[in-house]
Short mmCIF file of C-alpha atoms and ligand atoms in Angstrom, two decimals:
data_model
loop_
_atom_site.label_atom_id
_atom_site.label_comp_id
_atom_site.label_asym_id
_atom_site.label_seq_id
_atom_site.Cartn_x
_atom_site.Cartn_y
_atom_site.Cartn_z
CA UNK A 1 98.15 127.91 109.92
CA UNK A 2 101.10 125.93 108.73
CA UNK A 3 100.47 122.32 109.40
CA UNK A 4 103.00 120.09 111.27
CA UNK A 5 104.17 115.87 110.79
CA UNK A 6 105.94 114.07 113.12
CA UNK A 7 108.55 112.22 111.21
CA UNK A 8 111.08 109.77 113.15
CA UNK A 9 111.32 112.18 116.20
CA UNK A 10 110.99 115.11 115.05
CA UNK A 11 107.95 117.62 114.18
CA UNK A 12 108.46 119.25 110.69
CA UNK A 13 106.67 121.93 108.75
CA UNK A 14 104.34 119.64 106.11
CA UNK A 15 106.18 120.58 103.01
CA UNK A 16 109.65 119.55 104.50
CA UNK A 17 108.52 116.52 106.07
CA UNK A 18 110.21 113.80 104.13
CA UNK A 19 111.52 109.94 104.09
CA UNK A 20 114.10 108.66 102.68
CA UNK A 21 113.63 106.69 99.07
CA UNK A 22 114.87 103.39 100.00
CA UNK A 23 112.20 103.34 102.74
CA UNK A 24 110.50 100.33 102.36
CA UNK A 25 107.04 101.40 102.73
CA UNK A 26 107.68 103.39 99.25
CA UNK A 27 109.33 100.87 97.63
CA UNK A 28 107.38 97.51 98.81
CA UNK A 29 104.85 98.95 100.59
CA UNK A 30 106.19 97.33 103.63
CA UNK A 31 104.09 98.80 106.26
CA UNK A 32 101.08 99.47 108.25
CA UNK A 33 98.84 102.14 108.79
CA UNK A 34 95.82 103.76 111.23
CA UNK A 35 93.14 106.38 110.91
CA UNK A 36 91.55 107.70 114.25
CA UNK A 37 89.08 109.55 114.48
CA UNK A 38 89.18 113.11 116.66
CA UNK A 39 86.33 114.73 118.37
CA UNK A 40 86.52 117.91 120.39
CA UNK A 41 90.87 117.03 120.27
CA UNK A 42 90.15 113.55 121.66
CA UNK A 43 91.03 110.13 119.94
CA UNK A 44 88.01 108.12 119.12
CA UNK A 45 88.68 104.89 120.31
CA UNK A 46 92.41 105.52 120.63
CA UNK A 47 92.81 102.24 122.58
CA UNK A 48 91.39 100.03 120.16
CA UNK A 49 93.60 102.09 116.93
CA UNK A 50 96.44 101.00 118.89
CA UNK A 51 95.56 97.31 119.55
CA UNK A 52 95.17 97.21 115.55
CA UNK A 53 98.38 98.77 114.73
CA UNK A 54 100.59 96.34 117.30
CA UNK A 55 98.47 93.27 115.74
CA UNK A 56 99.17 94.95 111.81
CA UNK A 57 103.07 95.17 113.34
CA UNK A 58 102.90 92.09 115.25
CA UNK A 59 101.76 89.99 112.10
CA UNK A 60 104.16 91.53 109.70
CA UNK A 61 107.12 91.36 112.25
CA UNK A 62 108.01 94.69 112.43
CA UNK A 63 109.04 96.13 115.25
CA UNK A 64 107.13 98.90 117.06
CA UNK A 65 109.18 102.26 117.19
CA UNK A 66 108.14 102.79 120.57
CA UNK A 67 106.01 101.89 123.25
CA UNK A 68 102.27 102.21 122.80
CA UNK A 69 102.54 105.15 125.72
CA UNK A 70 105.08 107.57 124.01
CA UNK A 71 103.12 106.48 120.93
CA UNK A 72 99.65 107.89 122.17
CA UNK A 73 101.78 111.00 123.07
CA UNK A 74 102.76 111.36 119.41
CA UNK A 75 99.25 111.25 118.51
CA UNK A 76 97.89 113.70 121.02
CA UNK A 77 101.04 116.30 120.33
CA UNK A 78 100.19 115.88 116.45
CA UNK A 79 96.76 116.91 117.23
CA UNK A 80 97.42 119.70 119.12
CA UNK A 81 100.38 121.09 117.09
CA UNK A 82 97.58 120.97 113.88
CA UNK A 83 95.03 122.54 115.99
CA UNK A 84 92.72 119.71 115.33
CA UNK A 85 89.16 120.14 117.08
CA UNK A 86 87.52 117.71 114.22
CA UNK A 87 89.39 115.71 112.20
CA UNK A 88 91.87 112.57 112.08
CA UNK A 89 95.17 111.19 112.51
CA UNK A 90 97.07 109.54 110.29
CA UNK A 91 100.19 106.84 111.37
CA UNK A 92 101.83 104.78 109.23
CA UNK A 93 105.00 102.45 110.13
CA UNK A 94 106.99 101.07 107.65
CA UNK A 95 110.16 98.52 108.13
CA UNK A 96 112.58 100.85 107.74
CA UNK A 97 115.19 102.18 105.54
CA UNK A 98 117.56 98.95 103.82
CA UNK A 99 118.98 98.38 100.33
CA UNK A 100 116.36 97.01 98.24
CA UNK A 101 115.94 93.57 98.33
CA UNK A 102 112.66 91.12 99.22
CA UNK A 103 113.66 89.92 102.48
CA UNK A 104 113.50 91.27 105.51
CA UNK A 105 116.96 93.37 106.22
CA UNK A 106 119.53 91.05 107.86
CA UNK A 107 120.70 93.75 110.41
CA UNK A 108 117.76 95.28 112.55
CA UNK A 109 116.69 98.61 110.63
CA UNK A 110 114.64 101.43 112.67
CA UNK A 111 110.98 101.12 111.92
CA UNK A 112 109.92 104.60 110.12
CA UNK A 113 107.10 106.42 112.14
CA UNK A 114 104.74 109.16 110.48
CA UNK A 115 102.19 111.15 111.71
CA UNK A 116 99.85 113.28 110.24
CA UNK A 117 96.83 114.96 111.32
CA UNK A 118 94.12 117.05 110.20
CA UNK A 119 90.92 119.10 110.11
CA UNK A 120 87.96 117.06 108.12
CA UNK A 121 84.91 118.82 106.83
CA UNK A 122 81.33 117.26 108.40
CA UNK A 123 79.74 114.87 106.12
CA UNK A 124 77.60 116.64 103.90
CA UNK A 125 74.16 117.19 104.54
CA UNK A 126 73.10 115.82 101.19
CA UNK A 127 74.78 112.24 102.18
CA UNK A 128 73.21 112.02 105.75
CA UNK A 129 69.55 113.45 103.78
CA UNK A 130 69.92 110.87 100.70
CA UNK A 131 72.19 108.33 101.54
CA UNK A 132 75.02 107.15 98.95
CA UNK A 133 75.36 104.74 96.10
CA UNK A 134 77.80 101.94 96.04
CA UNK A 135 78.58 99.53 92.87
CA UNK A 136 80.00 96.09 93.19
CA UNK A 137 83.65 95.11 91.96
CA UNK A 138 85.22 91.59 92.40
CA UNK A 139 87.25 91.30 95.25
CA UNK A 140 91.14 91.04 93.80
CA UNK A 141 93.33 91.54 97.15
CA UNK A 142 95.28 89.13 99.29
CA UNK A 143 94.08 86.64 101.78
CA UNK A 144 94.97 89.17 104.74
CA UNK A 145 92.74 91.66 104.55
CA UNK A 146 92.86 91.90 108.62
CA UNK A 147 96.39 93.43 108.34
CA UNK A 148 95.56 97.31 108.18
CA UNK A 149 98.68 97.12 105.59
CA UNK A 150 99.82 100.19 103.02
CA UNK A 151 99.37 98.16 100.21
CA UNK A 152 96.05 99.64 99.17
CA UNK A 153 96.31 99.58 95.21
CA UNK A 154 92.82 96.89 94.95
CA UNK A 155 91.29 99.10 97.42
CA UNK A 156 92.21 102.42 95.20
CA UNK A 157 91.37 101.07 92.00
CA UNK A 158 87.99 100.05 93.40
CA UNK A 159 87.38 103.37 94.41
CA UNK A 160 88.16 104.99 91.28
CA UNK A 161 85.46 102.74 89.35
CA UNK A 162 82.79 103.83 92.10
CA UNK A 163 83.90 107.64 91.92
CA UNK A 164 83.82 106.77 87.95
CA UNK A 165 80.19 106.00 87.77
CA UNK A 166 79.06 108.61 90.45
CA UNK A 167 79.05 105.78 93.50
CA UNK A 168 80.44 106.83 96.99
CA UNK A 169 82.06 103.29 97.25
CA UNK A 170 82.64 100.08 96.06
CA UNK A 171 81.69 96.91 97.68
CA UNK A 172 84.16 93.62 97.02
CA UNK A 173 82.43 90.39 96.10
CA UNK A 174 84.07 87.22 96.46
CA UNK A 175 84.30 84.63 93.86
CA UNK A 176 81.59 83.06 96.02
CA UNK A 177 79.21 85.83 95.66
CA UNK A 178 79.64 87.07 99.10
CA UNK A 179 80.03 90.96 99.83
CA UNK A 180 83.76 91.10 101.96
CA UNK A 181 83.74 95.05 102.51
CA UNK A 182 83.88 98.64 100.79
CA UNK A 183 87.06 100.10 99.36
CA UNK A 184 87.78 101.87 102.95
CA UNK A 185 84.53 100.92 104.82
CA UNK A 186 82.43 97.66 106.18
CA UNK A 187 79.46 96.78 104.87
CA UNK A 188 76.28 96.20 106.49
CA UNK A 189 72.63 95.32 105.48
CA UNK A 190 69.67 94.95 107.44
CA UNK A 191 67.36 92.09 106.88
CA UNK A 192 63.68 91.87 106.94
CA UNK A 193 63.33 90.87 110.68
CA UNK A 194 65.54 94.30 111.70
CA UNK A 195 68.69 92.41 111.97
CA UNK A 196 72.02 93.96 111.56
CA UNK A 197 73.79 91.64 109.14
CA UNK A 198 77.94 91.98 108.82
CA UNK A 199 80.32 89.86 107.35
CA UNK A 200 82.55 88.00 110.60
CA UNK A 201 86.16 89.51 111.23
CA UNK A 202 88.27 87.26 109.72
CA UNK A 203 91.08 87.66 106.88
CA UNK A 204 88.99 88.62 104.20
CA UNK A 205 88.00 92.32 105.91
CA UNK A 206 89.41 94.70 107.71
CA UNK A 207 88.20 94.52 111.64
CA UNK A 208 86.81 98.23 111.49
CA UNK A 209 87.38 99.95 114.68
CA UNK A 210 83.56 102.18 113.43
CA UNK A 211 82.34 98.35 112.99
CA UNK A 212 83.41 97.24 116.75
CA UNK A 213 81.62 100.44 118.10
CA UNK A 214 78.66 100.00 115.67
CA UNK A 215 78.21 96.67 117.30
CA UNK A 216 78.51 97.50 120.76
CA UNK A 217 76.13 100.02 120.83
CA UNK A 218 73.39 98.32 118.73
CA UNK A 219 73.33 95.61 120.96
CA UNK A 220 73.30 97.59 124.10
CA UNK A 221 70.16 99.46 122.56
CA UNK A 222 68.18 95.94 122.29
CA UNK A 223 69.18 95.14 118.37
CA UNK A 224 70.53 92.05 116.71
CA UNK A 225 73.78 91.46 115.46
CA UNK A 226 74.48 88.56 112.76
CA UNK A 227 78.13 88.48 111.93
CA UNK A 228 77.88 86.35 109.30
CA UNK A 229 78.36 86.64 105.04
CA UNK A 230 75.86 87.87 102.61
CA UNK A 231 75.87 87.81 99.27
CA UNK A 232 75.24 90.76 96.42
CA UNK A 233 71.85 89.40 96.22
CA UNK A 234 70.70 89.21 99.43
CA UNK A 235 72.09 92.57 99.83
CA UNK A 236 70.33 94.09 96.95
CA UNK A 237 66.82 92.70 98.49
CA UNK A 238 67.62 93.92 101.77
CA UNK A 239 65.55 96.16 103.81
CA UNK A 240 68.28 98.63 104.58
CA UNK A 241 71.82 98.87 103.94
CA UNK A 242 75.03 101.46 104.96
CA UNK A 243 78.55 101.27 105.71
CA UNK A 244 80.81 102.48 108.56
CA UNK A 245 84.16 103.83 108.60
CA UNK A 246 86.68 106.18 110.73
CA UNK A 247 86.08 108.85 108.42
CA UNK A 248 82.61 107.97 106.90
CA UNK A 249 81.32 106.89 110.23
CA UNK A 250 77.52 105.09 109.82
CA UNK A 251 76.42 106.18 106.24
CA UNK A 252 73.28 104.90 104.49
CA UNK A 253 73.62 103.14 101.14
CA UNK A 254 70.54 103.63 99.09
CA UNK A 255 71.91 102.14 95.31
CA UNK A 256 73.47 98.84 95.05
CA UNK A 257 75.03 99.01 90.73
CA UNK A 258 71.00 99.57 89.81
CA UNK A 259 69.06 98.83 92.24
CA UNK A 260 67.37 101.25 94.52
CA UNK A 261 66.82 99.73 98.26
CA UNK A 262 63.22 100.09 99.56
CA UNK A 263 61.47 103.94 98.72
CA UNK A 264 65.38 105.10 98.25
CA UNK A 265 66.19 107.20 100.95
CA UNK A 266 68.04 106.23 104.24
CA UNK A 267 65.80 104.10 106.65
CA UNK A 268 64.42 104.20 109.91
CA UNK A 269 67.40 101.89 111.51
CA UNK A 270 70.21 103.66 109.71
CA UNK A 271 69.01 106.77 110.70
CA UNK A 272 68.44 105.57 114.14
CA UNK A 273 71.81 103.87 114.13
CA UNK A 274 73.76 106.99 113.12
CA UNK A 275 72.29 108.84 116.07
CA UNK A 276 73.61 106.53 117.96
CA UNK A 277 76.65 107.12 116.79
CA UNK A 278 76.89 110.59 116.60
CA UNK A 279 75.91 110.44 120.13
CA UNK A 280 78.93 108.11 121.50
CA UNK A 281 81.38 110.92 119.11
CA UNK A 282 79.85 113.65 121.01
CA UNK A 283 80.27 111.89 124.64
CA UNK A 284 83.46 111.35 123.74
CA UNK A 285 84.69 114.61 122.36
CA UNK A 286 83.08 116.17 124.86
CA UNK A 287 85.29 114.85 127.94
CA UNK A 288 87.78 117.41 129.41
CA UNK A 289 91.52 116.32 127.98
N1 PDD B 301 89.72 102.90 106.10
N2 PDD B 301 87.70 98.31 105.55
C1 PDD B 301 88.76 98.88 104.94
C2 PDD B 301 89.38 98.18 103.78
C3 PDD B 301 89.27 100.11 105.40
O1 PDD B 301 90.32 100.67 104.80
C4 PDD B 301 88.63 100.75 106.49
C5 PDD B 301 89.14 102.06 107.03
C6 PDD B 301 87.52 100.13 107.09
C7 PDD B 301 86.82 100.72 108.28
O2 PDD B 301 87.63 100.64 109.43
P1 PDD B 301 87.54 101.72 110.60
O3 PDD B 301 86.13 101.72 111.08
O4 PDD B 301 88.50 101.24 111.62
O5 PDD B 301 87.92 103.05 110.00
C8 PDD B 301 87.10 98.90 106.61
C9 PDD B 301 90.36 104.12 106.54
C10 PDD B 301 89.42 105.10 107.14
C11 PDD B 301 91.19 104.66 105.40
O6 PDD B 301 91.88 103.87 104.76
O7 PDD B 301 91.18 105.87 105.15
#
């Protein structure tokens, strides 16, 4: 099956989807971006994707190319046109098309909407069994880390030293010692009372939509949340540990650089967390359209 992008209006065949070179998303990475989640053809949390994308546009000033309804129907259509039963959507909104130059164009320029979507494989059985390894890299991006911006290259680079040494991820220190987030996930630990323990949304991380959830439903099953910071080393004494993401969704972390957490295999709370989890994706991929 040929897959299908929604480019500026228009559905195109993948290969001949294109935008234009003086986009600024290519050339300044001027732009934003989203990754839902789909389940059964539904959006995971569709509602809160789109409150992060208006606040990404909203803080950047760049217009939105249409209102969040017709949006949504973008979404949905994309899924449906890629057959997706499992799988995600991409979106990503850049400034618009202008002669290359730092400031924002004089004359208003049409905000350039993609969006993708497609089929993901389950997470292995292996990860969910034995958990994953992350190392720790310094944290070298900008001070807003809360705009879900394009401009990813700290984030890639940090992945490429994990994938380098055989880690899943990579978890961003500051220069105070304090773990921010993964390359693409939030971190999490879990202390020796059974708390949950994650670093409070502010500009340093991303306010993961899986993180929001994660929350929500570990509080409504009776557990403790601490948003707060912890460092490497508290991390790397911690009972438990895992991160969550749109794509990874709860996923135990086992290795911190060289040290194994507790016997080495996922715990009791991760495990039970995940379930949790997995349960809310199923509810909601289960609802008729
Ligand atoms: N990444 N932190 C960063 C830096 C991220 O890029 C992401 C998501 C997250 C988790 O957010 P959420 O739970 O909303 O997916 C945290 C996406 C999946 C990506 O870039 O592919």
């Amino acid at each position: 099956m040929s897959r299908i992008a929604y480019v500026n209006g228009r559905y195109l065949p993948h290969g001949a989807a294109s935008v234009h070179i003086e986009d600024r998303g290519y050339q300044f990475a001027d732009g934003v971006y989203e990754v839902i989640a789909v389940r059964g053809g539904h959006l995971i949390d569709g509602e809160w994707h789109m409150g992060r994308l208006q606040r990404s546009l909203s803080e950047l000033q760049i217009r939105s190319p249409m209102s969040e309804a017709a949006m949504a129907v973008v979404f949905r259509e994309t899924v449906r046109r890629n057959r997706v039963g499992n799988g995600i959507v991409y979106v990503q909104i850049s400034r618009g098309v202008a002669r290359r130059d730092h400031p924002f164009p004089k004359s208003p320029v049409r905000p350039a909407l993609v969006v993708t979507a497609r089929r993901t494989p389950p997470i292995s059985d292996k990860v969910i069994e034995e958990g994953v390894a992350v190392i720790s890299q310094p944290d070298i991006r900008w001070l807003r880390c809360d705009i879900k911006a394009i401009s990813l290259l700290p984030n890639v680079l940090v992945k490429q030293a994990a994938r380098s040494q055989g880690a899943f991820e990579a978890w961003q220190v500051d220069s105070d010692g304090f773990v921010t987030e993964g390359g693409s996930t939030n971190a999490w630990i879990i202390n020796k009372e059974g708390h949950l323990v994650t670093r409070p949304v502010e500009n340093a991380i991303l306010n993961g939509i899986t993180r929001r959830r994660l929350i929500a439903l570990a509080q409504a099953h009776g557990l403790v949340v601490e948003e707060r910071a912890f460092s490497l080393e508290e991390a790397k004494t911690a009972r438990e540990a895992f991160l969550t993401s749109t794509t990874a969704f709860v996923t135990a972390v086992v290795k911190i650089d060289d040290t194994i957490l507790g016997n080495g295999r996922p715990g009791s709370q991760t495990t039970l967390l995940r379930q949790l989890y997995m349960e809310f994706l199923a509810e909601t991929g289960g609802k008729t359209p």
